[in-house]
Short mmCIF file of C-alpha atoms and ligand atoms in Angstrom, two decimals:
data_model
loop_
_atom_site.label_atom_id
_atom_site.label_comp_id
_atom_site.label_asym_id
_atom_site.label_seq_id
_atom_site.Cartn_x
_atom_site.Cartn_y
_atom_site.Cartn_z
CA UNK H 1 -0.07 0.08 0.14
CA UNK H 2 1.10 3.91 -0.79
CA UNK H 3 0.48 5.85 1.58
CA UNK H 4 1.37 9.16 1.13
CA UNK H 5 3.18 11.78 3.59
CA UNK H 6 1.38 15.55 2.97
CA UNK H 7 4.64 17.10 4.26
CA UNK H 8 6.23 17.87 0.68
CA UNK H 9 2.66 19.56 -0.48
CA UNK H 10 1.93 23.05 -0.97
CA UNK H 11 0.73 24.08 2.44
CA UNK H 12 -1.50 26.54 1.26
CA UNK H 13 -3.39 24.32 -0.78
CA UNK H 14 -3.68 21.04 1.10
CA UNK H 15 -6.87 19.97 -0.07
CA UNK H 16 -6.14 20.04 -3.59
CA UNK H 17 -3.14 18.18 -2.58
CA UNK H 18 -5.37 15.43 -0.76
CA UNK H 19 -7.50 15.08 -3.73
CA UNK H 20 -4.51 15.18 -6.14
CA UNK H 21 -3.02 12.18 -3.77
CA UNK H 22 -6.17 10.36 -4.16
CA UNK H 23 -6.66 10.45 -8.35
CA UNK H 24 -2.71 9.47 -8.28
CA UNK H 25 -4.02 5.77 -6.74
CA UNK H 26 -2.98 6.61 -3.52
CA UNK H 27 -4.19 3.53 -0.61
CA UNK H 28 -4.61 6.08 2.48
CA UNK H 29 -2.92 9.60 3.41
CA UNK H 30 -0.33 10.02 6.13
CA UNK H 31 -0.24 13.65 8.23
CA UNK H 32 3.20 13.86 9.60
CA UNK H 33 1.69 15.30 13.32
CA UNK H 34 5.16 17.33 14.54
CA UNK H 35 4.79 19.38 18.07
CA UNK H 36 8.11 21.16 17.62
CA UNK H 37 9.66 19.01 20.86
CA UNK H 38 9.77 15.79 20.13
CA UNK H 39 10.95 16.47 16.66
CA UNK H 40 12.90 20.09 15.67
CA UNK H 41 9.69 20.39 13.32
CA UNK H 42 6.04 22.00 14.07
CA UNK H 43 3.27 20.81 11.29
CA UNK H 44 -0.20 20.05 11.34
CA UNK H 45 -2.82 20.49 13.84
CA UNK H 46 -6.23 18.91 14.18
CA UNK H 47 -8.49 21.38 12.47
CA UNK H 48 -6.06 21.46 9.32
CA UNK H 49 -6.29 17.98 8.76
CA UNK H 50 -10.43 18.41 9.49
CA UNK H 51 -10.14 21.24 6.73
CA UNK H 52 -9.25 18.84 3.95
CA UNK H 53 -11.79 15.64 5.60
CA UNK H 54 -14.15 16.18 2.98
CA UNK H 55 -11.88 15.90 -0.46
CA UNK H 56 -11.68 12.34 -0.99
CA UNK H 57 -12.83 9.03 1.34
CA UNK H 58 -9.46 7.63 1.84
CA UNK H 59 -8.55 6.82 4.95
CA UNK H 60 -6.39 9.26 7.18
CA UNK H 61 -3.94 8.31 9.54
CA UNK H 62 -1.90 10.65 11.87
CA UNK H 63 1.72 9.90 12.62
CA UNK H 64 1.57 11.54 15.69
CA UNK H 65 5.65 12.54 16.33
CA UNK H 66 4.33 14.67 19.84
CA UNK H 67 5.20 14.46 23.03
CA UNK H 68 1.65 14.15 24.07
CA UNK H 69 -0.12 11.55 22.02
CA UNK H 70 -2.41 10.59 24.71
CA UNK H 71 -3.47 14.25 25.32
CA UNK H 72 -4.06 14.73 21.23
CA UNK H 73 -5.38 11.33 20.28
CA UNK H 74 -9.25 12.42 20.61
CA UNK H 75 -8.45 15.53 18.42
CA UNK H 76 -7.00 13.56 15.43
CA UNK H 77 -9.81 10.88 15.22
CA UNK H 78 -12.05 13.88 15.68
CA UNK H 79 -10.95 15.60 12.62
CA UNK H 80 -11.01 12.32 10.81
CA UNK H 81 -7.98 10.22 10.82
CA UNK H 82 -9.09 6.47 11.88
CA UNK H 83 -5.14 5.23 12.11
CA UNK H 84 -3.30 6.89 14.93
CA UNK H 85 0.47 5.96 15.22
CA UNK H 86 2.08 6.93 18.09
CA UNK H 87 6.02 6.64 19.17
CA UNK H 88 7.17 4.07 21.27
CA UNK H 89 9.67 6.23 22.43
CA UNK H 90 7.06 9.48 23.37
CA UNK H 91 4.93 7.83 26.41
CA UNK H 92 5.61 6.43 29.66
CA UNK H 93 2.72 4.18 29.29
CA UNK H 94 2.40 2.61 25.58
CA UNK H 95 0.13 -0.22 26.54
CA UNK H 96 -2.18 1.94 28.05
CA UNK H 97 -2.03 4.84 25.30
CA UNK H 98 -2.58 2.62 22.57
CA UNK H 99 -5.77 1.11 24.38
CA UNK H 100 -7.16 4.73 24.64
CA UNK H 101 -6.55 4.64 21.11
CA UNK H 102 -8.88 1.56 21.04
CA UNK H 103 -11.57 3.08 22.60
CA UNK H 104 -11.39 6.51 21.02
CA UNK H 105 -12.84 4.03 17.66
CA UNK H 106 -9.71 4.11 15.76
CA UNK H 107 -6.88 1.63 14.72
CA UNK H 108 -3.87 2.22 17.33
CA UNK H 109 -0.24 2.03 15.85
CA UNK H 110 3.20 2.31 16.87
CA UNK H 111 6.21 3.34 15.40
CA UNK H 112 10.09 3.25 16.30
CA UNK H 113 13.19 5.45 15.82
CA UNK H 114 16.05 4.06 13.98
CA UNK H 115 17.77 3.82 17.37
CA UNK H 116 14.77 2.09 18.87
CA UNK H 117 14.52 -1.74 18.89
CA UNK H 118 11.81 -3.84 18.03
CA UNK H 119 12.04 -5.60 21.57
CA UNK H 120 10.05 -1.81 22.74
CA UNK H 121 7.20 -3.37 21.30
CA UNK H 122 7.38 -7.26 21.98
CA UNK H 123 4.41 -6.83 24.29
CA UNK H 124 1.86 -4.76 22.84
CA UNK H 125 1.38 -6.41 19.43
CA UNK H 126 -1.85 -7.38 20.37
CA UNK H 127 -2.80 -3.79 20.36
CA UNK H 128 -2.16 -2.33 16.87
CA UNK H 129 -2.50 -3.34 13.24
CA UNK H 130 0.78 -1.40 11.96
CA UNK H 131 4.52 -1.27 12.99
CA UNK H 132 6.15 1.71 11.64
CA UNK H 133 9.63 1.41 11.16
CA UNK H 134 11.15 4.60 10.86
CA UNK H 135 14.04 4.34 8.06
CA UNK H 136 15.27 8.33 8.74
CA UNK H 137 15.22 9.91 12.57
CA UNK H 138 11.97 11.88 11.94
CA UNK H 139 11.22 15.74 11.54
CA UNK H 140 11.94 16.55 7.96
CA UNK H 141 11.26 15.31 4.47
CA UNK H 142 14.11 14.47 1.88
CA UNK H 143 16.20 12.80 3.91
CA UNK H 144 18.93 9.85 2.81
CA UNK H 145 17.09 6.00 3.45
CA UNK H 146 18.77 4.64 5.97
CA UNK H 147 19.50 1.12 4.60
CA UNK H 148 20.48 -0.49 8.49
CA UNK H 149 16.84 -0.33 9.24
CA UNK H 150 16.38 -3.44 7.00
CA UNK H 151 17.29 -6.02 9.68
CA UNK H 152 15.18 -4.47 11.81
CA UNK H 153 12.15 -4.68 9.57
CA UNK H 154 12.87 -8.28 9.41
CA UNK H 155 13.18 -8.52 12.65
CA UNK H 156 9.48 -7.07 13.22
CA UNK H 157 8.28 -9.43 10.74
CA UNK H 158 9.80 -12.42 12.47
CA UNK H 159 8.29 -11.07 16.00
CA UNK H 160 5.06 -10.47 14.01
CA UNK H 161 4.85 -14.13 12.42
CA UNK H 162 5.98 -15.72 15.97
CA UNK H 163 2.96 -13.73 17.97
CA UNK H 164 0.52 -15.54 15.55
CA UNK H 165 0.01 -11.22 14.00
CA UNK H 166 1.57 -11.66 10.86
CA UNK H 167 -1.29 -11.72 8.82
CA UNK H 168 -3.48 -8.84 11.03
CA UNK H 169 -0.65 -6.47 11.63
CA UNK H 170 0.94 -4.09 8.45
CA UNK H 171 4.38 -3.35 8.80
CA UNK H 172 5.48 0.26 7.63
CA UNK H 173 8.48 1.94 6.46
CA UNK H 174 8.77 5.86 6.17
CA UNK H 175 11.95 8.23 4.96
CA UNK H 176 13.92 7.77 1.86
CA UNK H 177 11.64 5.56 0.20
CA UNK H 178 11.75 6.05 -3.69
CA UNK H 179 12.60 3.91 -6.31
CA UNK H 180 16.09 3.06 -5.55
CA UNK H 181 15.25 2.78 -1.96
CA UNK H 182 11.68 0.73 -2.11
CA UNK H 183 12.74 -2.91 -2.96
CA UNK H 184 14.95 -3.13 0.08
CA UNK H 185 12.12 -2.28 2.75
CA UNK H 186 10.06 -4.29 0.56
CA UNK H 187 11.60 -7.76 0.63
CA UNK H 188 12.46 -6.98 4.40
CA UNK H 189 8.55 -7.34 4.89
CA UNK H 190 6.95 -3.91 4.63
CA UNK H 191 3.89 -3.32 2.57
CA UNK H 192 3.12 -0.01 3.47
CA UNK H 193 4.94 2.47 2.25
CA UNK H 194 5.24 6.44 3.04
CA UNK H 195 6.82 8.79 0.52
CA UNK H 196 7.01 12.38 0.46
CA UNK H 197 9.55 13.26 -2.08
CA UNK H 198 9.83 10.39 -4.32
CA UNK H 199 6.02 11.17 -4.95
CA UNK H 200 5.72 15.04 -5.29
CA UNK H 201 9.43 15.48 -7.37
CA UNK H 202 8.78 12.87 -9.30
CA UNK H 203 9.17 14.41 -13.20
CA UNK H 204 6.43 12.29 -14.54
CA UNK H 205 4.04 13.19 -11.90
CA UNK H 206 1.76 11.70 -9.21
CA UNK H 207 0.19 9.03 -11.04
CA UNK H 208 3.51 7.70 -12.55
CA UNK H 209 5.44 7.76 -9.20
CA UNK H 210 2.57 5.87 -7.16
CA UNK H 211 2.68 3.36 -10.12
CA UNK H 212 6.32 3.09 -9.84
CA UNK H 213 6.76 2.47 -6.36
CA UNK H 214 3.90 -0.09 -6.02
CA UNK H 215 5.12 -1.89 -9.28
CA UNK H 216 8.37 -1.99 -7.54
CA UNK H 217 7.32 -2.94 -4.30
CA UNK H 218 5.10 -5.72 -5.19
CA UNK H 219 8.01 -6.98 -7.53
CA UNK H 220 10.25 -6.95 -4.47
CA UNK H 221 7.86 -9.15 -2.11
CA UNK H 222 6.90 -11.57 -4.77
C1 LIG Y 301 9.69 12.21 9.04
C2 LIG Y 301 8.91 12.23 7.90
C3 LIG Y 301 9.07 11.83 6.80
C4 LIG Y 301 8.38 12.41 5.20
C5 LIG Y 301 8.86 11.05 4.34
O1 LIG Y 301 10.08 12.99 9.56
O2 LIG Y 301 7.52 11.31 8.08
O3 LIG Y 301 10.03 10.47 6.50
O4 LIG Y 301 6.91 11.49 5.82
O5 LIG Y 301 9.72 12.14 3.73
P1 LIG Y 301 10.44 11.48 2.62
O6 LIG Y 301 9.75 10.74 1.80
O7 LIG Y 301 10.22 12.62 2.09
O8 LIG Y 301 11.71 10.93 2.84
#
């Protein structure tokens, strides 16, 4: 699945960007929510996301790169996000945080920064429908893919298989995903691909970029 990051879009025309992404054939839209504390950048509040909700029927997921996911969760669900991705590093009580997200009626998901081992999520795999393995240090688009995350993606895949959750839980990757890096991530087990620059900067436009990424990933997983 292709989950574009809206980060590289023209922020004065976010609704148009959402519509264009939907027309380009993406599977869902990822909103990179940054609070300026957990990561050194500041992006979308819930009202910004809510203002684009009626521009497509595609699912929205909020990647909460924030220190206070518990306080923010409800607002992003009410803004129209059906999945919330919280960072394992950003909450003291991850198990409770994920359970609270499910209580709000959204799908709960967990993200791991590059230095965080998969063991950090070993005891919450029953609470999530997606694990996000960051392939850059979060905060900005356009960074270089960290290929040393591929063994970590394999490790998460193995943990899901051992827990009998491999069919229910997606593995998502985010950061530096492009034509020259997607095969490694997909072959390692990623089935949801977040891309920003690779889509918005593709010379042949969003549609061509989405199809190219999807076919490269599919071939790598065959
Ligand atoms: C993390 C952000 C970026 C963004 C995608 O800071 O989450 O990874 O979504 O960035 P690209 O695809 O431009 O590397």
